[in-house]
Amino acid sequence: MEEHYYVSVDIGSSSVKVIVGEKFHNGINVIGTGQTYTNGIKNGLIDDFDIAKQAIKDTIKKASIASGIDIKEVFLKLPIVRTEVYDETHTMEFHQDTEIEGTHIETLLEGIRNKNDVEDTEVVNVYPLRFVVDETNEVSDPKELVARHSLQVDAGVIAINKSDLINMIKCVESSGVDVFDVYSDAYNYRSILTPTERELGACVIDIGEDLTQIAYYERGELLDADVVLMAGRHITDDIAQFLNTTHDSAEKIKQQYGHAFYDSASDQDVFTVEPIDSEEVAQYTQKELSDVIEARVEDIFFAVFDILEALDLKKVNGGFVVTGGSANLLGVKELLQDMVSEKVRIHTPSQMGVRKPEFSSAISTISSSIAFDELLDYVTISNHDNEEIEEEVIENDVKSHEAKPNGFESFFKRKPKKQASSDLAEDDTSADTHVEHTDAENGEPKQEESKFKKIMKSLFD
């Protein structure tokens, strides 16, 4: 990215969101944001190219004005739609003692990317789980270590439908910016979990407009991700049908009076509705409305449980983390807590300017970008070293609950590892190639051509 700024684009079903941020010593500082509501996106993918393009262009302009930065390159968030998650291993050999650098890691990860042989799919993210130096020394970051014979990586791989990827990138780049790299939400959700949650095993539930996305992490690793084609729009449709009113009116009522947990909803909070086929005004209480909302949100959670059951998951020791635009609805946490025995929390980003659950994906995309820049040694700057930024976790204390009969009970079984081709790949550049990643004069990262740019050249050829 130009200078040390990171710009993420989140093309959601209800709105396009753009965040401009910079890396702090221990976090992210949000410099500017933009958001534009649109109907050009459906189920997380492009539905009307021109409408979506204009929304993206308008949002980038808003973020550019808010941040005072001329945005030329962006990181694009991808939804978990037609996505496959699996593990892969790759090894590079050395013919002399070699100090491992970021370029070696990038070459190693690129080798895994090139192993993909599934037609009509493209690998968008390869993330290391562990490295093994000289077949015996297992490490999390091998940079500056000396390898005599080999460097192996065990990595997670996220692949997406190629046409979906091309259309998303084409739409963004037609708005006047370049897509520098892409990150799937399946990987991005890692940054919204605490280290303890990732280690124990936690499930992220992102309830958006058209999609509810699920990602399950255990022992620090992403194990699987999936989607439920049911989310906030379906709640609004149910309300519109129940109240006999328009979708727009139902959406406003949901935001103002909606409550997802019937037991906590008020029977004193009264609102009026003008039915479509009548001139008489009707009155309803929040509790009556909650009966409808709770039924749909329960259906969403049960669909999530079905996915987890199919993975043979018995218990989510690290708990459930709910985020996304529909997580703003009152009672969502209480309802889920009533359905499961594990801990439940609502995640809201802690950074000023984006403290809403719907910004979780966009800010997480920046976190993913920084993580990979640090891994590949593209970023060595440390901005504002003297400032301490506290990472907030929006979470209330949860009392322990007894297991509920309607919770899911099974045990997670890791997906079988995808069959790899040869695990040995000769590294032609390990001894001779050296890439300098920083400008020594000002400490800024030098402009790099991303691995993704190289791949996209072949995609469009």
CSV table of C-alpha atoms in Angstrom, one decimal:
chain,number,residue,atom,x,y,z
A,1,MET,CA,0.0,0.0,0.0
A,2,GLU,CA,1.1,3.6,-0.6
A,3,GLU,CA,2.9,4.9,2.5
A,4,HIS,CA,1.7,3.0,5.6
A,5,TYR,CA,-2.1,3.4,5.1
A,6,TYR,CA,-4.4,0.4,4.8
A,7,VAL,CA,-7.8,0.9,3.0
A,8,SER,CA,-10.4,-1.9,3.3
A,9,VAL,CA,-13.5,-2.3,1.2
A,10,ASP,CA,-16.4,-4.3,2.5
A,11,ILE,CA,-19.1,-4.9,-0.1
A,12,GLY,CA,-22.1,-5.9,2.0
A,13,SER,CA,-25.6,-6.8,1.0
A,14,SER,CA,-27.1,-3.7,2.6
A,15,SER,CA,-24.1,-1.2,2.3
A,16,VAL,CA,-20.6,-0.7,1.1
A,17,LYS,CA,-18.1,0.3,3.8
A,18,VAL,CA,-14.6,1.6,3.5
A,19,ILE,CA,-12.1,2.1,6.3
A,20,VAL,CA,-8.8,4.0,6.1
A,21,GLY,CA,-6.4,3.0,8.9
A,22,GLU,CA,-2.8,3.0,9.9
A,23,LYS,CA,-0.8,0.5,11.9
A,24,PHE,CA,0.0,1.6,15.4
A,25,HIS,CA,2.5,-0.1,17.8
A,26,ASN,CA,-0.2,-2.4,19.1
A,27,GLY,CA,-3.3,-1.8,17.1
A,28,ILE,CA,-5.1,0.1,14.3
A,29,ASN,CA,-5.9,3.8,14.2
A,30,VAL,CA,-8.9,4.6,12.0
A,31,ILE,CA,-8.3,7.8,10.0
A,32,GLY,CA,-11.5,7.9,8.0
A,33,THR,CA,-14.5,5.9,7.0
A,34,GLY,CA,-17.2,5.9,4.4
A,35,GLN,CA,-20.6,4.0,4.1
A,36,THR,CA,-23.1,4.0,1.3
A,37,TYR,CA,-26.4,2.0,1.4
A,38,THR,CA,-27.1,0.1,-1.8
A,39,ASN,CA,-29.4,-2.5,-3.4
A,40,GLY,CA,-26.7,-3.6,-5.9
A,41,ILE,CA,-25.5,-6.5,-3.8
A,42,LYS,CA,-27.3,-9.7,-3.1
A,43,ASN,CA,-26.1,-12.5,-0.9
A,44,GLY,CA,-22.8,-10.8,-0.6
A,45,LEU,CA,-22.1,-10.8,-4.4
A,46,ILE,CA,-22.6,-8.4,-7.2
A,47,ASP,CA,-26.3,-8.3,-8.3
A,48,ASP,CA,-26.4,-5.1,-10.4
A,49,PHE,CA,-22.9,-4.1,-11.6
A,50,ASP,CA,-23.6,-0.4,-12.3
A,51,ILE,CA,-25.4,0.2,-9.0
A,52,ALA,CA,-22.7,-1.6,-7.0
A,53,LYS,CA,-19.9,0.2,-8.9
A,54,GLN,CA,-21.4,3.6,-8.1
A,55,ALA,CA,-21.9,2.7,-4.4
A,56,ILE,CA,-18.3,1.6,-4.2
A,57,LYS,CA,-17.1,4.8,-5.9
A,58,ASP,CA,-19.2,7.0,-3.7
A,59,THR,CA,-18.0,5.2,-0.5
A,60,ILE,CA,-14.3,5.5,-1.5
A,61,LYS,CA,-14.8,9.2,-2.1
A,62,LYS,CA,-16.4,9.7,1.3
A,63,ALA,CA,-13.5,7.8,3.0
A,64,SER,CA,-11.0,9.8,1.0
A,65,ILE,CA,-12.5,13.1,2.1
A,66,ALA,CA,-12.8,12.0,5.7
A,67,SER,CA,-9.2,10.8,5.9
A,68,GLY,CA,-7.6,13.4,3.6
A,69,ILE,CA,-5.9,10.6,1.7
A,70,ASP,CA,-6.0,10.0,-2.1
A,71,ILE,CA,-7.1,6.4,-2.2
A,72,LYS,CA,-5.5,4.4,-5.0
A,73,GLU,CA,-5.2,0.9,-3.7
A,74,VAL,CA,-7.5,-1.1,-1.5
A,75,PHE,CA,-7.8,-4.5,0.3
A,76,LEU,CA,-11.0,-6.2,-0.6
A,77,LYS,CA,-13.0,-8.3,1.8
A,78,LEU,CA,-14.6,-11.4,0.4
A,79,PRO,CA,-17.7,-13.1,1.8
A,80,ILE,CA,-17.8,-16.8,2.7
A,81,VAL,CA,-19.9,-17.8,-0.3
A,82,ARG,CA,-18.9,-20.8,-2.4
A,83,THR,CA,-15.8,-21.0,-0.3
A,84,GLU,CA,-13.7,-24.1,0.6
A,85,VAL,CA,-11.4,-24.3,3.5
A,86,TYR,CA,-8.7,-27.0,3.7
A,87,ASP,CA,-5.1,-27.7,4.9
A,88,GLU,CA,-2.0,-28.2,2.7
A,89,THR,CA,1.7,-28.7,3.2
A,90,HIS,CA,4.6,-27.5,1.1
A,91,THR,CA,8.4,-27.7,1.4
A,92,MET,CA,11.3,-25.8,-0.2
A,93,GLU,CA,14.8,-27.2,-0.2
A,94,PHE,CA,18.1,-25.3,0.4
A,95,HIS,CA,21.5,-26.3,-0.9
A,96,GLN,CA,23.5,-24.2,1.6
A,97,ASP,CA,23.0,-22.5,4.9
A,98,THR,CA,20.3,-19.9,4.3
A,99,GLU,CA,18.9,-17.2,6.6
A,100,ILE,CA,15.2,-17.3,6.2
A,101,GLU,CA,13.6,-14.0,5.1
A,102,GLY,CA,10.1,-12.8,4.3
A,103,THR,CA,10.7,-13.6,0.6
A,104,HIS,CA,11.3,-17.2,1.4
A,105,ILE,CA,8.0,-17.4,3.3
A,106,GLU,CA,6.2,-15.7,0.4
A,107,THR,CA,7.6,-18.2,-2.1
A,108,LEU,CA,6.7,-21.1,0.2
A,109,LEU,CA,3.1,-19.9,0.5
A,110,GLU,CA,3.0,-19.2,-3.2
A,111,GLY,CA,3.9,-22.9,-3.8
A,112,ILE,CA,0.8,-23.9,-1.9
A,113,ARG,CA,-1.3,-21.6,-3.9
A,114,ASN,CA,0.0,-23.1,-7.1
A,115,LYS,CA,-1.1,-26.6,-6.0
A,116,ASN,CA,-4.7,-25.8,-6.4
A,117,ASP,CA,-6.1,-28.0,-9.1
A,118,VAL,CA,-9.8,-27.6,-8.5
A,119,GLU,CA,-11.4,-26.3,-11.7
A,120,ASP,CA,-13.2,-22.8,-11.5
A,121,THR,CA,-11.7,-22.0,-8.1
A,122,GLU,CA,-9.0,-19.6,-7.1
A,123,VAL,CA,-7.0,-19.7,-3.8
A,124,VAL,CA,-7.4,-16.3,-2.2
A,125,ASN,CA,-5.7,-16.9,1.2
A,126,VAL,CA,-2.9,-19.2,2.3
A,127,TYR,CA,-2.1,-18.7,6.0
A,128,PRO,CA,0.6,-20.5,7.9
A,129,LEU,CA,-0.3,-22.8,10.8
A,130,ARG,CA,3.3,-23.8,11.6
A,131,PHE,CA,6.7,-23.9,10.0
A,132,VAL,CA,9.2,-26.7,10.3
A,133,VAL,CA,12.9,-25.9,9.8
A,134,ASP,CA,15.2,-28.8,8.7
A,135,GLU,CA,12.4,-31.3,9.4
A,136,THR,CA,12.8,-31.1,13.2
A,137,ASN,CA,12.4,-27.5,14.5
A,138,GLU,CA,8.8,-26.5,14.6
A,139,VAL,CA,8.3,-22.7,14.8
A,140,SER,CA,5.6,-20.1,14.4
A,141,ASP,CA,7.8,-17.5,12.6
A,142,PRO,CA,11.1,-18.7,11.0
A,143,LYS,CA,12.4,-15.3,9.9
A,144,GLU,CA,16.2,-14.8,10.8
A,145,LEU,CA,16.6,-18.5,11.6
A,146,VAL,CA,19.1,-20.4,9.5
A,147,ALA,CA,18.0,-23.4,7.5
A,148,ARG,CA,20.5,-25.9,6.3
A,149,HIS,CA,18.3,-28.2,4.3
A,150,SER,CA,14.6,-27.2,4.1
A,151,LEU,CA,11.7,-25.1,5.3
A,152,GLN,CA,8.2,-26.6,5.4
A,153,VAL,CA,4.9,-24.9,6.1
A,154,ASP,CA,1.6,-26.5,7.2
A,155,ALA,CA,-1.0,-24.0,6.0
A,156,GLY,CA,-4.7,-23.4,5.8
A,157,VAL,CA,-6.1,-22.6,2.4
A,158,ILE,CA,-9.2,-20.6,1.5
A,159,ALA,CA,-10.4,-21.0,-2.1
A,160,ILE,CA,-13.4,-19.2,-3.7
A,161,ASN,CA,-15.4,-19.5,-6.9
A,162,LYS,CA,-13.3,-17.9,-9.6
A,163,SER,CA,-16.1,-16.0,-11.4
A,164,ASP,CA,-17.3,-14.5,-8.1
A,165,LEU,CA,-13.8,-13.3,-7.4
A,166,ILE,CA,-13.3,-11.8,-10.8
A,167,ASN,CA,-16.6,-10.0,-10.8
A,168,MET,CA,-16.0,-8.5,-7.3
A,169,ILE,CA,-12.5,-7.3,-8.3
A,170,LYS,CA,-13.7,-6.0,-11.6
A,171,CYS,CA,-16.5,-4.0,-9.9
A,172,VAL,CA,-14.1,-2.4,-7.4
A,173,GLU,CA,-11.4,-1.6,-9.9
A,174,SER,CA,-14.0,0.0,-12.3
A,175,SER,CA,-14.6,2.5,-9.6
A,176,GLY,CA,-11.1,3.9,-10.1
A,177,VAL,CA,-8.9,2.0,-7.6
A,178,ASP,CA,-6.6,-1.1,-7.7
A,179,VAL,CA,-7.3,-4.1,-5.6
A,180,PHE,CA,-4.0,-4.8,-3.9
A,181,ASP,CA,-5.0,-8.0,-2.2
A,182,VAL,CA,-8.1,-9.9,-1.0
A,183,TYR,CA,-9.0,-11.5,2.4
A,184,SER,CA,-11.9,-13.9,3.0
A,185,ASP,CA,-14.0,-13.3,6.1
A,186,ALA,CA,-13.2,-16.9,7.0
A,187,TYR,CA,-9.7,-15.7,7.8
A,188,ASN,CA,-10.6,-12.1,8.9
A,189,TYR,CA,-12.7,-13.3,11.8
A,190,ARG,CA,-9.5,-14.5,13.5
A,191,SER,CA,-8.8,-11.0,14.6
A,192,ILE,CA,-12.1,-10.5,16.4
A,193,LEU,CA,-11.5,-13.4,18.7
A,194,THR,CA,-9.3,-13.3,21.8
A,195,PRO,CA,-6.3,-15.6,22.0
A,196,THR,CA,-8.1,-17.7,24.6
A,197,GLU,CA,-11.2,-18.0,22.4
A,198,ARG,CA,-9.1,-19.1,19.4
A,199,GLU,CA,-7.3,-21.7,21.5
A,200,LEU,CA,-10.3,-23.2,23.3
A,201,GLY,CA,-12.5,-23.2,20.2
A,202,ALA,CA,-14.9,-20.4,19.4
A,203,CYS,CA,-17.7,-19.9,16.8
A,204,VAL,CA,-18.1,-16.5,15.1
A,205,ILE,CA,-21.7,-15.8,13.9
A,206,ASP,CA,-21.9,-12.8,11.6
A,207,ILE,CA,-25.5,-11.9,11.0
A,208,GLY,CA,-25.7,-9.5,8.1
A,209,GLU,CA,-28.5,-8.5,5.7
A,210,ASP,CA,-28.8,-11.5,3.4
A,211,LEU,CA,-26.2,-13.9,4.9
A,212,THR,CA,-25.3,-15.3,8.3
A,213,GLN,CA,-21.6,-16.3,8.1
A,214,ILE,CA,-20.1,-18.9,10.4
A,215,ALA,CA,-16.4,-19.6,11.2
A,216,TYR,CA,-15.1,-22.0,13.8
A,217,TYR,CA,-11.7,-21.7,15.3
A,218,GLU,CA,-9.9,-24.2,17.6
A,219,ARG,CA,-6.3,-24.4,18.9
A,220,GLY,CA,-5.7,-21.1,17.2
A,221,GLU,CA,-6.6,-22.3,13.8
A,222,LEU,CA,-9.6,-21.8,11.4
A,223,LEU,CA,-11.2,-25.3,11.0
A,224,ASP,CA,-14.1,-24.5,8.8
A,225,ALA,CA,-16.5,-21.8,7.6
A,226,ASP,CA,-20.0,-21.7,6.0
A,227,VAL,CA,-23.0,-19.6,5.4
A,228,VAL,CA,-26.7,-19.6,6.1
A,229,LEU,CA,-28.9,-17.9,3.5
A,230,MET,CA,-31.0,-16.3,6.2
A,231,ALA,CA,-30.3,-13.0,8.1
A,232,GLY,CA,-31.6,-9.5,8.8
A,233,ARG,CA,-33.7,-9.1,5.6
A,234,HIS,CA,-35.7,-12.2,6.5
A,235,ILE,CA,-36.4,-10.8,9.9
A,236,THR,CA,-37.7,-7.6,8.3
A,237,ASP,CA,-39.8,-9.6,5.8
A,238,ASP,CA,-41.4,-11.5,8.7
A,239,ILE,CA,-42.2,-8.2,10.5
A,240,ALA,CA,-43.7,-6.7,7.3
A,241,GLN,CA,-46.0,-9.7,6.9
A,242,PHE,CA,-47.0,-9.7,10.5
A,243,LEU,CA,-47.8,-6.0,10.6
A,244,ASN,CA,-49.2,-5.9,7.1
A,245,THR,CA,-46.9,-3.0,6.2
A,246,THR,CA,-44.2,-2.2,3.7
A,247,HIS,CA,-40.6,-3.5,3.9
A,248,ASP,CA,-39.2,0.0,4.5
A,249,SER,CA,-41.7,0.6,7.3
A,250,ALA,CA,-40.9,-2.8,8.8
A,251,GLU,CA,-37.2,-2.0,8.8
A,252,LYS,CA,-37.7,1.2,10.7
A,253,ILE,CA,-39.9,-0.5,13.2
A,254,LYS,CA,-37.3,-3.3,13.7
A,255,GLN,CA,-34.6,-0.8,14.3
A,256,GLN,CA,-36.6,1.3,16.8
A,257,TYR,CA,-38.7,-1.3,18.6
A,258,GLY,CA,-37.2,-4.7,17.7
A,259,HIS,CA,-36.3,-7.2,20.4
A,260,ALA,CA,-35.1,-10.8,19.8
A,261,PHE,CA,-35.8,-12.2,23.2
A,262,TYR,CA,-39.5,-12.5,24.1
A,263,ASP,CA,-38.9,-12.9,27.8
A,264,SER,CA,-37.2,-9.5,28.0
A,265,ALA,CA,-39.4,-7.5,25.6
A,266,SER,CA,-41.7,-4.8,27.0
A,267,ASP,CA,-45.4,-5.0,26.9
A,268,GLN,CA,-45.6,-1.3,27.8
A,269,ASP,CA,-43.6,0.0,24.8
A,270,VAL,CA,-46.4,0.6,22.2
A,271,PHE,CA,-46.1,1.7,18.5
A,272,THR,CA,-48.5,2.3,15.7
A,273,VAL,CA,-48.6,1.0,12.2
A,274,GLU,CA,-50.5,2.0,9.1
A,275,PRO,CA,-51.5,-1.2,7.4
A,276,ILE,CA,-51.2,-1.5,3.6
A,277,ASP,CA,-54.9,-2.3,3.0
A,278,SER,CA,-56.5,-0.2,5.7
A,279,GLU,CA,-56.8,3.4,6.7
A,280,GLU,CA,-57.1,2.5,10.3
A,281,VAL,CA,-54.0,2.7,12.5
A,282,ALA,CA,-53.1,-0.5,14.3
A,283,GLN,CA,-51.2,-0.7,17.6
A,284,TYR,CA,-48.7,-3.3,18.8
A,285,THR,CA,-46.4,-3.8,21.7
A,286,GLN,CA,-42.7,-4.6,21.6
A,287,LYS,CA,-43.6,-7.9,23.2
A,288,GLU,CA,-45.9,-8.8,20.3
A,289,LEU,CA,-43.3,-7.8,17.8
A,290,SER,CA,-40.7,-9.8,19.7
A,291,ASP,CA,-42.7,-13.0,19.2
A,292,VAL,CA,-42.1,-12.7,15.5
A,293,ILE,CA,-38.5,-11.6,15.6
A,294,GLU,CA,-37.5,-14.3,18.1
A,295,ALA,CA,-38.9,-17.1,15.9
A,296,ARG,CA,-36.8,-16.0,12.9
A,297,VAL,CA,-33.6,-15.4,14.9
A,298,GLU,CA,-34.1,-18.8,16.5
A,299,ASP,CA,-34.3,-20.3,13.0
A,300,ILE,CA,-31.0,-18.6,12.1
A,301,PHE,CA,-29.3,-20.0,15.2
A,302,PHE,CA,-30.7,-23.5,14.6
A,303,ALA,CA,-29.4,-23.4,11.1
A,304,VAL,CA,-26.0,-22.5,12.6
A,305,PHE,CA,-26.3,-25.5,14.9
A,306,ASP,CA,-27.1,-27.8,12.0
A,307,ILE,CA,-23.9,-26.8,10.3
A,308,LEU,CA,-21.9,-27.4,13.5
A,309,GLU,CA,-23.6,-30.7,14.1
A,310,ALA,CA,-22.6,-31.7,10.5
A,311,LEU,CA,-19.0,-31.1,11.6
A,312,ASP,CA,-19.5,-33.3,14.6
A,313,LEU,CA,-19.0,-30.5,17.1
A,314,LYS,CA,-20.0,-31.4,20.6
A,315,LYS,CA,-19.1,-28.3,22.6
A,316,VAL,CA,-17.8,-24.8,21.8
A,317,ASN,CA,-15.5,-24.3,24.8
A,318,GLY,CA,-14.5,-20.8,23.8
A,319,GLY,CA,-18.1,-19.7,23.3
A,320,PHE,CA,-20.0,-17.9,20.6
A,321,VAL,CA,-19.1,-14.4,19.3
A,322,VAL,CA,-22.0,-12.7,17.4
A,323,THR,CA,-21.3,-9.7,15.2
A,324,GLY,CA,-22.6,-8.1,12.0
A,325,GLY,CA,-25.3,-5.5,11.4
A,326,SER,CA,-28.2,-7.6,12.8
A,327,ALA,CA,-26.2,-8.1,16.0
A,328,ASN,CA,-27.4,-4.5,16.9
A,329,LEU,CA,-30.9,-6.0,17.5
A,330,LEU,CA,-31.8,-6.0,21.2
A,331,GLY,CA,-32.1,-9.5,22.8
A,332,VAL,CA,-29.8,-11.4,20.3
A,333,LYS,CA,-27.3,-12.2,23.0
A,334,GLU,CA,-29.9,-13.1,25.5
A,335,LEU,CA,-31.7,-15.4,23.1
A,336,LEU,CA,-28.6,-17.3,22.1
A,337,GLN,CA,-27.5,-17.5,25.7
A,338,ASP,CA,-30.8,-19.1,26.5
A,339,MET,CA,-30.2,-21.7,23.8
A,340,VAL,CA,-26.7,-22.8,24.6
A,341,SER,CA,-24.6,-23.4,27.7
A,342,GLU,CA,-21.5,-21.7,26.5
A,343,LYS,CA,-20.4,-18.1,26.8
A,344,VAL,CA,-21.9,-15.6,24.4
A,345,ARG,CA,-20.7,-12.1,23.6
A,346,ILE,CA,-21.5,-9.5,21.0
A,347,HIS,CA,-18.4,-8.2,19.2
A,348,THR,CA,-18.1,-4.5,18.4
A,349,PRO,CA,-14.8,-3.0,17.1
A,350,SER,CA,-13.0,-0.9,19.6
A,351,GLN,CA,-11.6,1.7,17.3
A,352,MET,CA,-13.1,5.2,17.3
A,353,GLY,CA,-15.3,5.8,14.4
A,354,VAL,CA,-16.2,2.2,13.7
A,355,ARG,CA,-17.8,1.1,17.0
A,356,LYS,CA,-20.7,-0.8,15.4
A,357,PRO,CA,-20.9,-4.6,14.8
A,358,GLU,CA,-21.4,-4.0,11.0
A,359,PHE,CA,-17.8,-2.7,10.7
A,360,SER,CA,-16.3,-5.9,12.1
A,361,SER,CA,-15.4,-7.3,8.6
A,362,ALA,CA,-14.0,-4.1,7.3
A,363,ILE,CA,-11.7,-3.5,10.3
A,364,SER,CA,-10.7,-7.2,10.4
A,365,THR,CA,-9.6,-6.9,6.8
A,366,ILE,CA,-7.1,-4.3,7.8
A,367,SER,CA,-5.9,-6.5,10.7
A,368,SER,CA,-5.4,-9.4,8.2
A,369,SER,CA,-3.4,-7.1,5.9
A,370,ILE,CA,-1.1,-5.9,8.6
A,371,ALA,CA,-0.6,-9.5,9.9
A,372,PHE,CA,0.6,-10.7,6.5
A,373,ASP,CA,2.8,-7.6,5.9
A,374,GLU,CA,4.5,-8.3,9.2
A,375,LEU,CA,4.9,-12.0,8.4
A,376,LEU,CA,6.4,-11.3,5.0
A,377,ASP,CA,8.5,-8.5,6.5
A,378,TYR,CA,6.9,-5.8,4.4
A,379,VAL,CA,6.2,-3.6,7.4
A,380,THR,CA,9.0,-2.7,9.8
A,381,ILE,CA,7.6,0.7,10.9
A,382,SER,CA,6.1,1.2,14.4
A,383,ASN,CA,3.9,4.3,14.4
A,384,HIS,CA,3.2,6.2,17.6
A,385,ASP,CA,5.4,3.9,19.7
A,386,ASN,CA,4.7,5.9,22.9
A,387,GLU,CA,0.9,5.6,22.7
A,388,GLU,CA,-0.8,2.7,24.3
A,389,ILE,CA,-4.0,1.6,22.6
A,390,GLU,CA,-6.3,-0.6,24.6
A,391,GLU,CA,-8.0,-3.4,22.8
A,392,GLU,CA,-11.6,-3.3,24.1
A,393,VAL,CA,-13.8,-6.3,24.1
A,394,ILE,CA,-17.5,-5.3,24.3
A,395,GLU,CA,-18.6,-8.1,26.6
A,396,ASN,CA,-20.8,-8.3,29.6
A,397,ASP,CA,-20.2,-10.9,32.3
A,398,VAL,CA,-22.2,-14.0,31.6
A,399,LYS,CA,-23.4,-16.3,34.4
A,400,SER,CA,-23.0,-20.0,33.9
A,401,HIS,CA,-26.1,-21.8,32.5
A,402,GLU,CA,-27.1,-25.3,32.6
A,403,ALA,CA,-27.2,-27.2,29.3
A,404,LYS,CA,-30.4,-26.5,27.4
A,405,PRO,CA,-32.3,-29.3,25.8
A,406,ASN,CA,-32.5,-27.5,22.5
A,407,GLY,CA,-28.8,-26.9,22.2
A,408,PHE,CA,-26.7,-29.0,19.8
A,409,GLU,CA,-24.7,-31.9,21.0
A,410,SER,CA,-22.0,-33.5,18.9
A,411,PHE,CA,-18.2,-33.4,18.5
A,412,PHE,CA,-16.1,-31.5,15.9
A,413,LYS,CA,-14.1,-33.7,13.5
A,414,ARG,CA,-11.4,-31.9,11.5
A,415,LYS,CA,-12.0,-32.0,7.8
A,416,PRO,CA,-9.7,-34.5,5.9
A,417,LYS,CA,-6.6,-32.9,4.5
A,418,LYS,CA,-6.7,-32.3,0.8
A,419,GLN,CA,-4.4,-34.7,-1.1
A,420,ALA,CA,-1.2,-32.9,-1.9
A,421,SER,CA,1.0,-33.4,-4.8
A,422,SER,CA,4.8,-33.6,-4.2
A,423,ASP,CA,5.7,-31.9,-0.9
A,424,LEU,CA,9.1,-31.0,-2.2
A,425,ALA,CA,9.7,-27.9,-4.3
A,426,GLU,CA,13.1,-26.7,-5.2
A,427,ASP,CA,13.7,-23.1,-4.4
A,428,ASP,CA,15.5,-21.5,-7.3
A,429,THR,CA,15.9,-18.1,-5.5
A,430,SER,CA,16.6,-19.1,-1.9
A,431,ALA,CA,20.3,-18.4,-2.1
A,432,ASP,CA,20.4,-15.5,-4.5
A,433,THR,CA,17.2,-13.4,-4.1
A,434,HIS,CA,17.1,-10.6,-1.7
A,435,VAL,CA,14.3,-8.1,-1.6
A,436,GLU,CA,14.6,-4.9,0.5
A,437,HIS,CA,11.2,-4.0,1.9
A,438,THR,CA,11.7,-0.7,3.5
A,439,ASP,CA,13.0,2.7,2.6
A,440,ALA,CA,15.9,3.3,4.9
A,441,GLU,CA,15.6,7.0,4.8
A,442,ASN,CA,12.0,7.4,6.2
A,443,GLY,CA,11.2,3.9,7.5
A,444,GLU,CA,8.2,3.6,5.2
A,445,PRO,CA,7.3,0.4,3.4
A,446,LYS,CA,8.4,0.4,-0.2
A,447,GLN,CA,5.9,-0.2,-2.9
A,448,GLU,CA,5.5,-3.9,-3.5
A,449,GLU,CA,3.6,-5.8,-6.2
A,450,SER,CA,1.4,-8.1,-4.2
A,451,LYS,CA,1.3,-11.8,-4.9
A,452,PHE,CA,-2.3,-11.3,-5.7
A,453,LYS,CA,-1.6,-8.8,-8.5
A,454,LYS,CA,0.6,-11.4,-10.2
A,455,ILE,CA,-2.2,-14.0,-10.0
A,456,MET,CA,-4.9,-11.6,-11.2
A,457,LYS,CA,-2.9,-10.9,-14.4
A,458,SER,CA,-3.3,-14.5,-15.3
A,459,LEU,CA,-7.0,-14.6,-14.3
A,460,PHE,CA,-7.9,-11.8,-16.8
A,461,ASP,CA,-5.6,-13.0,-19.6
